[in-house]
Coordinates of C-alpha atoms in Angstrom, one line a residue:
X1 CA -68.7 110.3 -49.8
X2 CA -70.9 110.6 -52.5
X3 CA -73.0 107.6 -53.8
X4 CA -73.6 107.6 -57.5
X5 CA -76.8 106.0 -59.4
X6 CA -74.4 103.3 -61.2
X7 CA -72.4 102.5 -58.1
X8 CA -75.7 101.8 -56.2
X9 CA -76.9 99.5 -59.5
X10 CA -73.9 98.4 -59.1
X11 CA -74.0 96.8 -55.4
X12 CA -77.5 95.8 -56.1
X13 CA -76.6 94.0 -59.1
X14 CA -73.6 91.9 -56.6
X15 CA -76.2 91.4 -54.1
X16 CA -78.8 89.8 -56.5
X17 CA -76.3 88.0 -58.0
X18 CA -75.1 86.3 -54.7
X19 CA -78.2 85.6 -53.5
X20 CA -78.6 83.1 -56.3
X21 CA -79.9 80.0 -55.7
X22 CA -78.3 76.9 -57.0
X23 CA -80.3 73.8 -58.8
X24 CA -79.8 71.0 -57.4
X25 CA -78.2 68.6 -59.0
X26 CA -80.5 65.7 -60.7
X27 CA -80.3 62.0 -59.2
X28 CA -80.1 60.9 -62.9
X29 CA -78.7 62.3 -66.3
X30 CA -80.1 60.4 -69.0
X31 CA -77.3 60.1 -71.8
X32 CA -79.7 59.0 -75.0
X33 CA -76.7 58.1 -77.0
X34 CA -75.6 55.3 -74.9
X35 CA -78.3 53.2 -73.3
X36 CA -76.2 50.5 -71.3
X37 CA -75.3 52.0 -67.9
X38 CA -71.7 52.9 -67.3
X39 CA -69.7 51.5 -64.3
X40 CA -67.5 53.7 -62.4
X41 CA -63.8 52.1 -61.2
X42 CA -62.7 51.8 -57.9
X43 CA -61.3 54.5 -55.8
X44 CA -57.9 54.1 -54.9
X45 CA -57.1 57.2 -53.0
X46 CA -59.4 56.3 -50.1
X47 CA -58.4 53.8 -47.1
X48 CA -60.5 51.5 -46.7
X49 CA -61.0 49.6 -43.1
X50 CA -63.1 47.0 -42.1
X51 CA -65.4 47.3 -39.1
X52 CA -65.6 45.1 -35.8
X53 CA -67.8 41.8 -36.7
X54 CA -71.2 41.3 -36.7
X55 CA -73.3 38.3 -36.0
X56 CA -77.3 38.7 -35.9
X57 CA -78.9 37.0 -33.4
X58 CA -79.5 33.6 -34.2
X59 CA -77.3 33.2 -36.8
X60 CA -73.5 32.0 -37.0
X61 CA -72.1 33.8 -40.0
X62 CA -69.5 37.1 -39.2
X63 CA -70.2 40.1 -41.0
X64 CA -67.7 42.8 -41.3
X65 CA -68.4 46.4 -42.8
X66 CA -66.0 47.7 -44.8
X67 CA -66.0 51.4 -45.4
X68 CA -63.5 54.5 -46.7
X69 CA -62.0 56.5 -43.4
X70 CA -63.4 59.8 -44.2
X71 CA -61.6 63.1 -43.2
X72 CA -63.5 65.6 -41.7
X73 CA -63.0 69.5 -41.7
X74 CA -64.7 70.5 -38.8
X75 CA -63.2 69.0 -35.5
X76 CA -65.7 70.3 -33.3
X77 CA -67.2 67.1 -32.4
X78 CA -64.1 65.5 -31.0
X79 CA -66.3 62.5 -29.7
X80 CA -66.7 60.7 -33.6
X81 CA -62.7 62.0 -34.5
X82 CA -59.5 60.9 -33.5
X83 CA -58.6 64.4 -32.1
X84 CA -56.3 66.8 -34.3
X85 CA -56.5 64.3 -37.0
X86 CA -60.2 65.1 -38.1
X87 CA -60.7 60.9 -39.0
X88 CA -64.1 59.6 -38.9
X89 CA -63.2 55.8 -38.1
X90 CA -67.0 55.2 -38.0
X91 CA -68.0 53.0 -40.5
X92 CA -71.3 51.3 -39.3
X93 CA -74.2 51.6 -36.8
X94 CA -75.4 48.2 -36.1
X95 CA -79.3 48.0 -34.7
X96 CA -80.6 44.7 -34.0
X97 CA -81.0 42.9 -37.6
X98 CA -79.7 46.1 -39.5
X99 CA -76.4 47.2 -41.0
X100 CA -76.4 50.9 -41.5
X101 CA -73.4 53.0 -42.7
X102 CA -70.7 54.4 -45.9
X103 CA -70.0 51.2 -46.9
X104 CA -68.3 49.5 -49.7
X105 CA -68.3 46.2 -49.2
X106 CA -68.9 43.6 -46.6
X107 CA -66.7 40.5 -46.1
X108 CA -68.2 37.4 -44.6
X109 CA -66.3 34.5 -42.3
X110 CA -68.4 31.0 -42.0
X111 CA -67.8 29.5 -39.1
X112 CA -64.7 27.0 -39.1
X113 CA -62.9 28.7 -42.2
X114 CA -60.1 31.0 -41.8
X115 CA -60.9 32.8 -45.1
X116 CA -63.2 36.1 -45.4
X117 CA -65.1 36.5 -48.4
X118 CA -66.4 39.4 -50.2
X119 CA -69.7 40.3 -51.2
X120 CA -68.6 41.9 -54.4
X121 CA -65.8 43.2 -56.4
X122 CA -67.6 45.9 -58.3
X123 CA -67.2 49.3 -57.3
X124 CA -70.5 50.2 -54.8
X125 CA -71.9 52.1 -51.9
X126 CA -73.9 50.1 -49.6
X127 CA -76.5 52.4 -47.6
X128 CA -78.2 49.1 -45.4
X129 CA -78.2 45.9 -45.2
X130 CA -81.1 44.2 -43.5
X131 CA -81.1 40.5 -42.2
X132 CA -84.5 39.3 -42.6
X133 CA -85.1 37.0 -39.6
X134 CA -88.5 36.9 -40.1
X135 CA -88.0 34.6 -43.3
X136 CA -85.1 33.0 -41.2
X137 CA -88.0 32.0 -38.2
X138 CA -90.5 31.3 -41.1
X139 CA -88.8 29.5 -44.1
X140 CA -85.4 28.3 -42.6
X141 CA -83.5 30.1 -45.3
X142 CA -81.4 33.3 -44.2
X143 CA -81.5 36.0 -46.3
X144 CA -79.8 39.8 -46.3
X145 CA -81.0 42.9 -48.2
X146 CA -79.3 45.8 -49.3
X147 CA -80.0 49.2 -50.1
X148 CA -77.4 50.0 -52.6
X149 CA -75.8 52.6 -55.4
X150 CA -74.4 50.7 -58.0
X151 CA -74.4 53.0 -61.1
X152 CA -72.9 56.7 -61.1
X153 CA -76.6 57.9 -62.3
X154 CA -75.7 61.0 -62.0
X155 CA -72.6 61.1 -63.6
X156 CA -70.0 62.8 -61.6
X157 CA -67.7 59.7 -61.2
X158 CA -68.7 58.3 -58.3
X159 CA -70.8 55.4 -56.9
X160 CA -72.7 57.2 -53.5
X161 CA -75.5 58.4 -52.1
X162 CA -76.1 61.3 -54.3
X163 CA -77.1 58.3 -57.5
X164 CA -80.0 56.5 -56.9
X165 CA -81.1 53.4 -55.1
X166 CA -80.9 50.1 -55.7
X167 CA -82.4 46.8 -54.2
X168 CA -80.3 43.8 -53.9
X169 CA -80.3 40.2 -51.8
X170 CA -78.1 37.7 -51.4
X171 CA -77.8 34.5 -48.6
X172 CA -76.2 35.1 -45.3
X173 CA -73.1 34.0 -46.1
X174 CA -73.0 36.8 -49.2
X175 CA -73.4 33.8 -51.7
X176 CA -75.9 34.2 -54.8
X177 CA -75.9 38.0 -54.0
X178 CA -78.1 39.9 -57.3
X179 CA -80.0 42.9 -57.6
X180 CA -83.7 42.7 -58.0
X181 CA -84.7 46.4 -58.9
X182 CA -84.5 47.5 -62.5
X183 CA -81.2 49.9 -63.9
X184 CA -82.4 53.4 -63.8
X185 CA -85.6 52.3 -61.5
X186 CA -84.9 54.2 -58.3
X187 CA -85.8 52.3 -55.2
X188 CA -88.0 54.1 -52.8
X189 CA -88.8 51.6 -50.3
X190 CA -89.1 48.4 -49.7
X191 CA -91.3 45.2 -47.9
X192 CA -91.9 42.3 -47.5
X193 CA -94.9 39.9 -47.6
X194 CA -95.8 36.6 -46.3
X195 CA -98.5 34.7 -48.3
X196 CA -100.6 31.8 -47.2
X197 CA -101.7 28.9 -48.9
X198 CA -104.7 26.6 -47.8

């Protein structure tokens, strides 16, 4: 078989070309002619579940995780999916005061109600929650943060962890819950500080 100059340009061109890397896609995309953020709606082609309830030590207030039931393609780790099915009906890892997890929402039960109320009914992804019992040992006030995507920053229609982060707090029970980073301000990390006064 003979091998021509073009045909050879040829595969050299295909095999540059497919060894293209990709940009990655930016967390935000500025849109200059509109400067309030837009909200995205709520997904209605996803289940949503919520998770076994959580109570932190010390407290008396039942959270429960809710989160989408995400279908996975590979089945080859048969110990997170229900078998054939390919479901991931993980929604949360709990550590000690820490909610982690693809969450959209968190319901909370006071003890002696019946009733489970949500956190929110805007469209968001929680990444964490954090209880912060030190405050709760300090100041006797209980207090949950959140690590949260509340704006499609990155406007492909979705609220998740591709757009950027978001602080939030609100009481144990989910009452008073606001943000308290900026719109557009990504959130990097976070702390807390105790101050003395003499």
């Amino acid at each position: 078989m003979k091998v021509t100059k073009w045909s050879l340009l040829g595969l050299c061109t295909l095999f540059l070309w497919s060894c293209k890397e990709e940009a990655p896609q930016p967390k935000v995309i500025y849109d200059t002619t509109n400067t309030s953020p837009k909200e995205v709606s709520v997904d209605t082609s996803s289940y949503r579940i919520a998770d076994l309830p959580i109570q932190f030590e010390g407290t008396d207030v039942l959270l429960f995780p809710v989160g989408a039931l995400t279908y996975m393609k590979d089945r080859s780790n048969y110990g997170k999916y229900s078998g054939e099915s390919g479901i991931n009906y993980t929604i949360s890892n709990v550590d000690q005061f820490e909610i982690a997890g693809n969450l959209t929402n968190v319901k909370f039960q006071i003890p002696g109600k019946d009733t489970l109320i949500a956190l929110t009914n805007k469209p968001i992804h929680i990444e964490r929650l954090h209880y912060l019992n030190g405050v709760a040992a300090r100041i006797k006030k209980q207090y949950v943060v959140y690590k949260v995507q509340d704006l499609d920053t990155n406007k492909d229609g979705k609220c998740n962890e591709n757009d950027i982060n978001s602080l939030y707090v609100s009481r144990l029970d989910g009452s008073e819950f606001q943000k308290l980073s900026s719109d557009y301000h990504e959130l990097i990390d976070w702390n807390l500080h105790f101050f003395t006064i003499s």
